[in-house]
């Protein structure tokens, strides 16, 4: 071997070593793992089915339902990683470095290409019992309706058949019924006060509502608790707490703030807790020499637990507290007892309960609900005008549903036992049609009541699919209301007929009872011998799916009212079942359903409602009747961040009773109004345009939403009532604040 | 029973929120200002008496326009004017601003009405509620009470200063007494603006810029149906020095 040959060989060896040094890691036998999780940006919802790519090597993995992925046997080095999922922005390629022997754990957040409201809808699909006059409103729609302030119960006023009383109130006046004629329930439990401060906003946090149903009339035998029924039904179902991770939301608004926390509490359970508190008390309202300071809070909590595959336990608690402090240095000539007073009003309710839902067989479902509620009220106007009341109730409700063949049976029994204590010296509450409520003139009743009683109701109805096109629902309920020793039977029936694939004819008839109010059947305050009110509903309707997204619904109704509880002409009797009434009307709803970017509707309702208080008296207008209401709602998702909604509503004015004559009381130095025909005049109509806009900023772990609402954009001064001067010689229309602007920031984590 | 509470709460809150909470409530120019035909008071002498006796009824009728006024008296045994009261059910007694009246035989409480109408006399009883009119009611007590209530007495009304210039503030003071020792209330009225609100036996009055004679009325009540009234004429004149300066 020559020197040259040896030199060549050495060079070759050296070069081989040198060239192979960088490649030594690729051939390294110590491998690593790249793992991680893919979540949706902002909501941190785990995303399954995401394609994860690693280059070089072109390895692909797909995330599981929990968003997790894992690549084994990865050699150390630099790579590029990308994640792709339909409707989401592509992630990467991002550089990653794998160190020898060390694993790499990555969290990836994918941002949606576009936020579609439609997606949210899919999750809330559920099997529902058919009703004749449902006014469907999805939770996500309701929260975006302009003029509702994100309050679902207030959003119902945008639907035909549900009128609002005035500009500030969320109360509902449904087809000739008043605000106390409606049934409110949440998860089959009693809601003490659906509204804060007499109707300002609802006591239920809209973020915790999974779904709600509003029935304007003709509802099935399941509903019709003796404490309501002449009006409509608002049936709320809460959602469960999230089960994937701990999360929450807080909202800081102009007048109140809220905080909610939810998450898993074990393998088979989850919870949520929510609380809201006002701070409007920092800005007292009132004129010169007067202060009105309202304040409130509310809370809701739920714990859900899967006892087994077919049994679910829910524990619920919710409540609310309202307080108004009122003080004035003014002399009140119309109601002297309210001169120079400092008063307080406190009201609260607290409900706790549990429900067990069981899939006994694939066809048989049972739901048992037991709840306990306490409601307290304290009024303190003067030392001679005060009231302390406490009301407790325990309710049990068991419902069974069973499907067999063409039948869908629903049956249940519902009972409640209540205790009440009322102490005080107070006036009788005013009744519908009474023109003015005057503390000074009203009779004061001294109460020391401590009583208890019960009510029980049983119902059964059968939904029969006679043919593929024709369905009947036949049923009824039997109620026993012990305080007035009454047993009542209420038959109900409805019919649904499909005309082709897109049109449906529907009809309903039924008896709807409503027990007298507590003061009406009380021995101390009223007449223990009176009976329940009765309303017989007749409804006919047709709805037509013009396209997949557009639906037209037309309904007409007649309500025949009998045995209405009214003030008796006999002062010893106080109340009697002497009243009769009727209500009829037509409601038209043309609706574009919730799709990717848009939802909205145009509606018109016409109604007439009359009452006759005593046989032989003239028919008169019902106080809460507003014959013409037209509404236009539109909501559009402009970009994935920006949503804007608008609502315009026109409503005929409410009725009022004018002062026809006045008498000067020379001894008391004040004027006494003598009223004319009840509800013979009408306020001017009201109309307003509301706007709501939301802007969403989505970060990996947070979503910030800024919202702004403007009520009454063109500042039309809408009437809310009539006021008179102190001697009743002049009157003027009271008008609401011309414009309200409010907003806030919500942070979700 | 929970709904009793709900109703009361809703009504009470509505009343409070609307009884002067900053919305367009009708502004009261002043209860004290007599703008139209008014009956300020009714005096029954005595205010409480036994059945079948004669009492004197007198009304204080004020008309800023000084028209010829018709007046008539009525009686009713319904004392609850707030409960669907119908004035047309009252029984006529007599006409005139001041009458004598024999009390009913039956003991009890009665309401006496005086109706004034701007149509000149004579008017039929059923015409008194037509056109511009004013109704005042007063309760009289027919009883066998050993110590019946008596009307208060106004001893004096005075103004300070006595010499009132245009635009000046004046304090008007009343000296009144009740023979039964009852607590008295004072109500001041005038046909011209200037009286302050919420007053007792003393009231401030702001003299107008226009000179002339102005009447201020006082009605005193004892809270048991007893009434008395008086009036004071306030002569307002221009400051002589001011008027001479203006002439110059």
PDB file of C-alpha atoms in Angstrom, chain A residues 568-728:
ATOM      1  CA  UNK A 568    -119.236  42.529  45.194  1.00  0.00           C
ATOM      2  CA  UNK A 569    -121.812  45.301  45.524  1.00  0.00           C
ATOM      3  CA  UNK A 570    -122.521  43.780  48.955  1.00  0.00           C
ATOM      4  CA  UNK A 571    -119.753  45.095  51.256  1.00  0.00           C
ATOM      5  CA  UNK A 572    -120.256  42.140  53.616  1.00  0.00           C
ATOM      6  CA  UNK A 573    -119.589  39.675  50.808  1.00  0.00           C
ATOM      7  CA  UNK A 574    -116.532  41.616  49.561  1.00  0.00           C
ATOM      8  CA  UNK A 575    -115.980  39.332  46.520  1.00  0.00           C
ATOM      9  CA  UNK A 576    -118.261  37.245  44.362  1.00  0.00           C
ATOM     10  CA  UNK A 577    -118.072  35.119  41.204  1.00  0.00           C
ATOM     11  CA  UNK A 578    -120.303  37.598  39.418  1.00  0.00           C
ATOM     12  CA  UNK A 579    -118.019  38.609  36.596  1.00  0.00           C
ATOM     13  CA  UNK A 580    -118.038  37.401  33.016  1.00  0.00           C
ATOM     14  CA  UNK A 581    -115.822  38.252  30.101  1.00  0.00           C
ATOM     15  CA  UNK A 582    -114.574  37.370  26.666  1.00  0.00           C
ATOM     16  CA  UNK A 583    -111.497  37.841  24.546  1.00  0.00           C
ATOM     17  CA  UNK A 584    -110.944  37.188  20.879  1.00  0.00           C
ATOM     18  CA  UNK A 585    -108.271  37.947  18.377  1.00  0.00           C
ATOM     19  CA  UNK A 586    -106.011  37.012  15.525  1.00  0.00           C
ATOM     20  CA  UNK A 587    -102.244  36.651  15.451  1.00  0.00           C
ATOM     21  CA  UNK A 588    -100.057  36.552  12.370  1.00  0.00           C
ATOM     22  CA  UNK A 589     -96.388  35.617  12.478  1.00  0.00           C
ATOM     23  CA  UNK A 590     -94.098  35.552   9.421  1.00  0.00           C
ATOM     24  CA  UNK A 591     -90.772  34.232  10.564  1.00  0.00           C
ATOM     25  CA  UNK A 592     -87.335  33.567   9.187  1.00  0.00           C
ATOM     26  CA  UNK A 593     -85.855  30.869  11.332  1.00  0.00           C
ATOM     27  CA  UNK A 594     -82.437  31.013  12.844  1.00  0.00           C
ATOM     28  CA  UNK A 595     -79.835  30.258  10.154  1.00  0.00           C
ATOM     29  CA  UNK A 596     -76.141  31.023   9.713  1.00  0.00           C
ATOM     30  CA  UNK A 597     -76.342  34.779   9.875  1.00  0.00           C
ATOM     31  CA  UNK A 598     -79.915  35.905  10.239  1.00  0.00           C
ATOM     32  CA  UNK A 599     -83.166  35.484  12.095  1.00  0.00           C
ATOM     33  CA  UNK A 600     -86.207  37.689  12.350  1.00  0.00           C
ATOM     34  CA  UNK A 601     -89.910  38.037  12.044  1.00  0.00           C
ATOM     35  CA  UNK A 602     -92.817  40.303  11.346  1.00  0.00           C
ATOM     36  CA  UNK A 603     -95.895  39.874  13.486  1.00  0.00           C
ATOM     37  CA  UNK A 604     -99.251  41.494  13.988  1.00  0.00           C
ATOM     38  CA  UNK A 605    -101.881  40.770  16.593  1.00  0.00           C
ATOM     39  CA  UNK A 606    -105.400  42.063  16.925  1.00  0.00           C
ATOM     40  CA  UNK A 607    -107.323  41.490  20.133  1.00  0.00           C
ATOM     41  CA  UNK A 608    -110.473  42.567  21.891  1.00  0.00           C
ATOM     42  CA  UNK A 609    -111.152  41.827  25.544  1.00  0.00           C
ATOM     43  CA  UNK A 610    -114.199  42.868  27.562  1.00  0.00           C
ATOM     44  CA  UNK A 611    -115.533  42.273  31.027  1.00  0.00           C
ATOM     45  CA  UNK A 612    -118.859  42.656  32.779  1.00  0.00           C
ATOM     46  CA  UNK A 613    -118.410  42.911  36.528  1.00  0.00           C
ATOM     47  CA  UNK A 614    -121.957  42.533  37.785  1.00  0.00           C
ATOM     48  CA  UNK A 615    -125.037  41.079  36.014  1.00  0.00           C
ATOM     49  CA  UNK A 616    -126.916  43.927  34.441  1.00  0.00           C
ATOM     50  CA  UNK A 617    -123.867  46.142  34.192  1.00  0.00           C
ATOM     51  CA  UNK A 618    -122.541  47.285  30.848  1.00  0.00           C
ATOM     52  CA  UNK A 619    -119.673  45.546  29.097  1.00  0.00           C
ATOM     53  CA  UNK A 620    -116.431  47.387  29.622  1.00  0.00           C
ATOM     54  CA  UNK A 621    -112.928  47.217  28.213  1.00  0.00           C
ATOM     55  CA  UNK A 622    -110.422  44.978  29.959  1.00  0.00           C
ATOM     56  CA  UNK A 623    -107.589  47.055  31.393  1.00  0.00           C
ATOM     57  CA  UNK A 624    -104.752  45.089  29.786  1.00  0.00           C
ATOM     58  CA  UNK A 625    -106.239  44.939  26.305  1.00  0.00           C
ATOM     59  CA  UNK A 626    -104.081  46.439  23.544  1.00  0.00           C
ATOM     60  CA  UNK A 627    -105.944  45.760  20.312  1.00  0.00           C
ATOM     61  CA  UNK A 628    -103.144  46.318  17.800  1.00  0.00           C
ATOM     62  CA  UNK A 629     -99.559  45.254  18.219  1.00  0.00           C
ATOM     63  CA  UNK A 630     -97.124  45.082  15.299  1.00  0.00           C
ATOM     64  CA  UNK A 631     -93.532  43.945  15.683  1.00  0.00           C
ATOM     65  CA  UNK A 632     -90.535  43.673  13.388  1.00  0.00           C
ATOM     66  CA  UNK A 633     -87.441  41.859  14.651  1.00  0.00           C
ATOM     67  CA  UNK A 634     -84.205  41.406  12.713  1.00  0.00           C
ATOM     68  CA  UNK A 635     -80.819  40.133  13.801  1.00  0.00           C
ATOM     69  CA  UNK A 636     -77.737  39.769  11.595  1.00  0.00           C
ATOM     70  CA  UNK A 637     -74.287  38.329  12.196  1.00  0.00           C
ATOM     71  CA  UNK A 638     -72.135  40.648  10.077  1.00  0.00           C
ATOM     72  CA  UNK A 639     -68.780  39.092  10.838  1.00  0.00           C
ATOM     73  CA  UNK A 640     -67.670  36.460  13.267  1.00  0.00           C
ATOM     74  CA  UNK A 641     -67.092  39.197  15.804  1.00  0.00           C
ATOM     75  CA  UNK A 642     -69.922  41.599  15.222  1.00  0.00           C
ATOM     76  CA  UNK A 643     -73.666  41.033  15.631  1.00  0.00           C
ATOM     77  CA  UNK A 644     -76.394  43.633  15.365  1.00  0.00           C
ATOM     78  CA  UNK A 645     -80.088  43.347  16.106  1.00  0.00           C
ATOM     79  CA  UNK A 646     -83.014  45.668  15.872  1.00  0.00           C
ATOM     80  CA  UNK A 647     -86.648  45.652  16.885  1.00  0.00           C
ATOM     81  CA  UNK A 648     -89.477  48.005  16.107  1.00  0.00           C
ATOM     82  CA  UNK A 649     -92.796  47.657  17.866  1.00  0.00           C
ATOM     83  CA  UNK A 650     -96.064  49.545  17.684  1.00  0.00           C
ATOM     84  CA  UNK A 651     -98.806  49.004  20.254  1.00  0.00           C
ATOM     85  CA  UNK A 652    -102.180  50.621  20.781  1.00  0.00           C
ATOM     86  CA  UNK A 653    -102.423  52.424  24.084  1.00  0.00           C
ATOM     87  CA  UNK A 654    -103.766  50.819  27.230  1.00  0.00           C
ATOM     88  CA  UNK A 655    -107.136  51.736  28.631  1.00  0.00           C
ATOM     89  CA  UNK A 656    -107.685  54.002  31.578  1.00  0.00           C
ATOM     90  CA  UNK A 657    -110.651  55.307  33.521  1.00  0.00           C
ATOM     91  CA  UNK A 658    -111.022  59.091  33.343  1.00  0.00           C
ATOM     92  CA  UNK A 659    -112.069  61.326  36.201  1.00  0.00           C
ATOM     93  CA  UNK A 660    -115.581  62.481  35.345  1.00  0.00           C
ATOM     94  CA  UNK A 661    -116.264  64.654  38.352  1.00  0.00           C
ATOM     95  CA  UNK A 662    -114.450  65.860  41.459  1.00  0.00           C
ATOM     96  CA  UNK A 663    -115.735  66.689  44.910  1.00  0.00           C
ATOM     97  CA  UNK A 664    -113.834  68.876  47.302  1.00  0.00           C
ATOM     98  CA  UNK A 665    -113.878  67.356  50.786  1.00  0.00           C
ATOM     99  CA  UNK A 666    -114.106  70.493  52.909  1.00  0.00           C
ATOM    100  CA  UNK A 667    -113.181  68.658  56.107  1.00  0.00           C
ATOM    101  CA  UNK A 668    -110.053  66.955  54.772  1.00  0.00           C
ATOM    102  CA  UNK A 669    -109.007  69.790  52.441  1.00  0.00           C
ATOM    103  CA  UNK A 670    -108.516  67.527  49.459  1.00  0.00           C
ATOM    104  CA  UNK A 671    -110.298  66.490  46.309  1.00  0.00           C
ATOM    105  CA  UNK A 672    -112.012  63.173  45.735  1.00  0.00           C
ATOM    106  CA  UNK A 673    -112.173  61.980  42.141  1.00  0.00           C
ATOM    107  CA  UNK A 674    -115.396  60.503  40.856  1.00  0.00           C
ATOM    108  CA  UNK A 675    -114.513  58.221  37.981  1.00  0.00           C
ATOM    109  CA  UNK A 676    -116.370  57.812  34.732  1.00  0.00           C
ATOM    110  CA  UNK A 677    -116.990  54.589  32.851  1.00  0.00           C
ATOM    111  CA  UNK A 678    -114.298  52.028  33.601  1.00  0.00           C
ATOM    112  CA  UNK A 679    -111.556  51.912  30.956  1.00  0.00           C
ATOM    113  CA  UNK A 680    -113.547  54.144  28.637  1.00  0.00           C
ATOM    114  CA  UNK A 681    -110.516  56.038  27.380  1.00  0.00           C
ATOM    115  CA  UNK A 682    -107.325  54.934  25.742  1.00  0.00           C
ATOM    116  CA  UNK A 683    -103.808  56.297  25.982  1.00  0.00           C
ATOM    117  CA  UNK A 684    -102.083  57.316  22.767  1.00  0.00           C
ATOM    118  CA  UNK A 685    -100.274  54.462  20.993  1.00  0.00           C
ATOM    119  CA  UNK A 686     -96.648  53.728  21.704  1.00  0.00           C
ATOM    120  CA  UNK A 687     -93.926  52.822  19.249  1.00  0.00           C
ATOM    121  CA  UNK A 688     -90.179  52.586  19.444  1.00  0.00           C
ATOM    122  CA  UNK A 689     -87.090  51.315  17.714  1.00  0.00           C
ATOM    123  CA  UNK A 690     -84.466  49.435  19.716  1.00  0.00           C
ATOM    124  CA  UNK A 691     -80.948  48.517  18.758  1.00  0.00           C
ATOM    125  CA  UNK A 692     -78.530  45.966  20.173  1.00  0.00           C
ATOM    126  CA  UNK A 693     -74.990  45.316  19.096  1.00  0.00           C
ATOM    127  CA  UNK A 694     -72.339  42.906  20.327  1.00  0.00           C
ATOM    128  CA  UNK A 695     -68.673  42.745  19.543  1.00  0.00           C
ATOM    129  CA  UNK A 696     -66.763  39.628  20.416  1.00  0.00           C
ATOM    130  CA  UNK A 697     -63.020  39.299  20.924  1.00  0.00           C
ATOM    131  CA  UNK A 698     -61.898  35.693  21.037  1.00  0.00           C
ATOM    132  CA  UNK A 699     -58.621  34.786  22.687  1.00  0.00           C
ATOM    133  CA  UNK A 700     -57.235  31.341  23.385  1.00  0.00           C
ATOM    134  CA  UNK A 701     -58.605  31.040  26.870  1.00  0.00           C
ATOM    135  CA  UNK A 702     -61.062  33.943  27.057  1.00  0.00           C
ATOM    136  CA  UNK A 703     -63.913  35.458  25.152  1.00  0.00           C
ATOM    137  CA  UNK A 704     -64.675  39.117  25.758  1.00  0.00           C
ATOM    138  CA  UNK A 705     -67.964  40.455  24.528  1.00  0.00           C
ATOM    139  CA  UNK A 706     -68.853  44.116  24.578  1.00  0.00           C
ATOM    140  CA  UNK A 707     -72.538  44.895  24.175  1.00  0.00           C
ATOM    141  CA  UNK A 708     -74.533  48.047  23.787  1.00  0.00           C
ATOM    142  CA  UNK A 709     -78.276  48.566  23.692  1.00  0.00           C
ATOM    143  CA  UNK A 710     -80.227  51.654  22.785  1.00  0.00           C
ATOM    144  CA  UNK A 711     -83.916  51.614  23.597  1.00  0.00           C
ATOM    145  CA  UNK A 712     -86.146  54.009  21.706  1.00  0.00           C
ATOM    146  CA  UNK A 713     -83.621  55.174  19.166  1.00  0.00           C
ATOM    147  CA  UNK A 714     -85.778  57.956  17.734  1.00  0.00           C
ATOM    148  CA  UNK A 715     -86.853  59.052  21.226  1.00  0.00           C
ATOM    149  CA  UNK A 716     -90.581  58.877  20.853  1.00  0.00           C
ATOM    150  CA  UNK A 717     -92.066  59.800  24.238  1.00  0.00           C
ATOM    151  CA  UNK A 718     -94.232  56.780  24.862  1.00  0.00           C
ATOM    152  CA  UNK A 719     -97.170  57.061  27.242  1.00  0.00           C
ATOM    153  CA  UNK A 720     -97.212  55.021  30.424  1.00  0.00           C
ATOM    154  CA  UNK A 721    -100.232  56.434  32.215  1.00  0.00           C
ATOM    155  CA  UNK A 722    -102.351  59.398  33.122  1.00  0.00           C
ATOM    156  CA  UNK A 723    -101.648  61.752  35.964  1.00  0.00           C
ATOM    157  CA  UNK A 724    -103.795  64.435  37.482  1.00  0.00           C
ATOM    158  CA  UNK A 725    -102.888  67.507  39.423  1.00  0.00           C
ATOM    159  CA  UNK A 726    -103.832  67.695  43.089  1.00  0.00           C
ATOM    160  CA  UNK A 727    -107.325  69.024  42.518  1.00  0.00           C
ATOM    161  CA  UNK A 728    -108.051  66.757  39.516  1.00  0.00           C
TER     162      UNK A 728
END
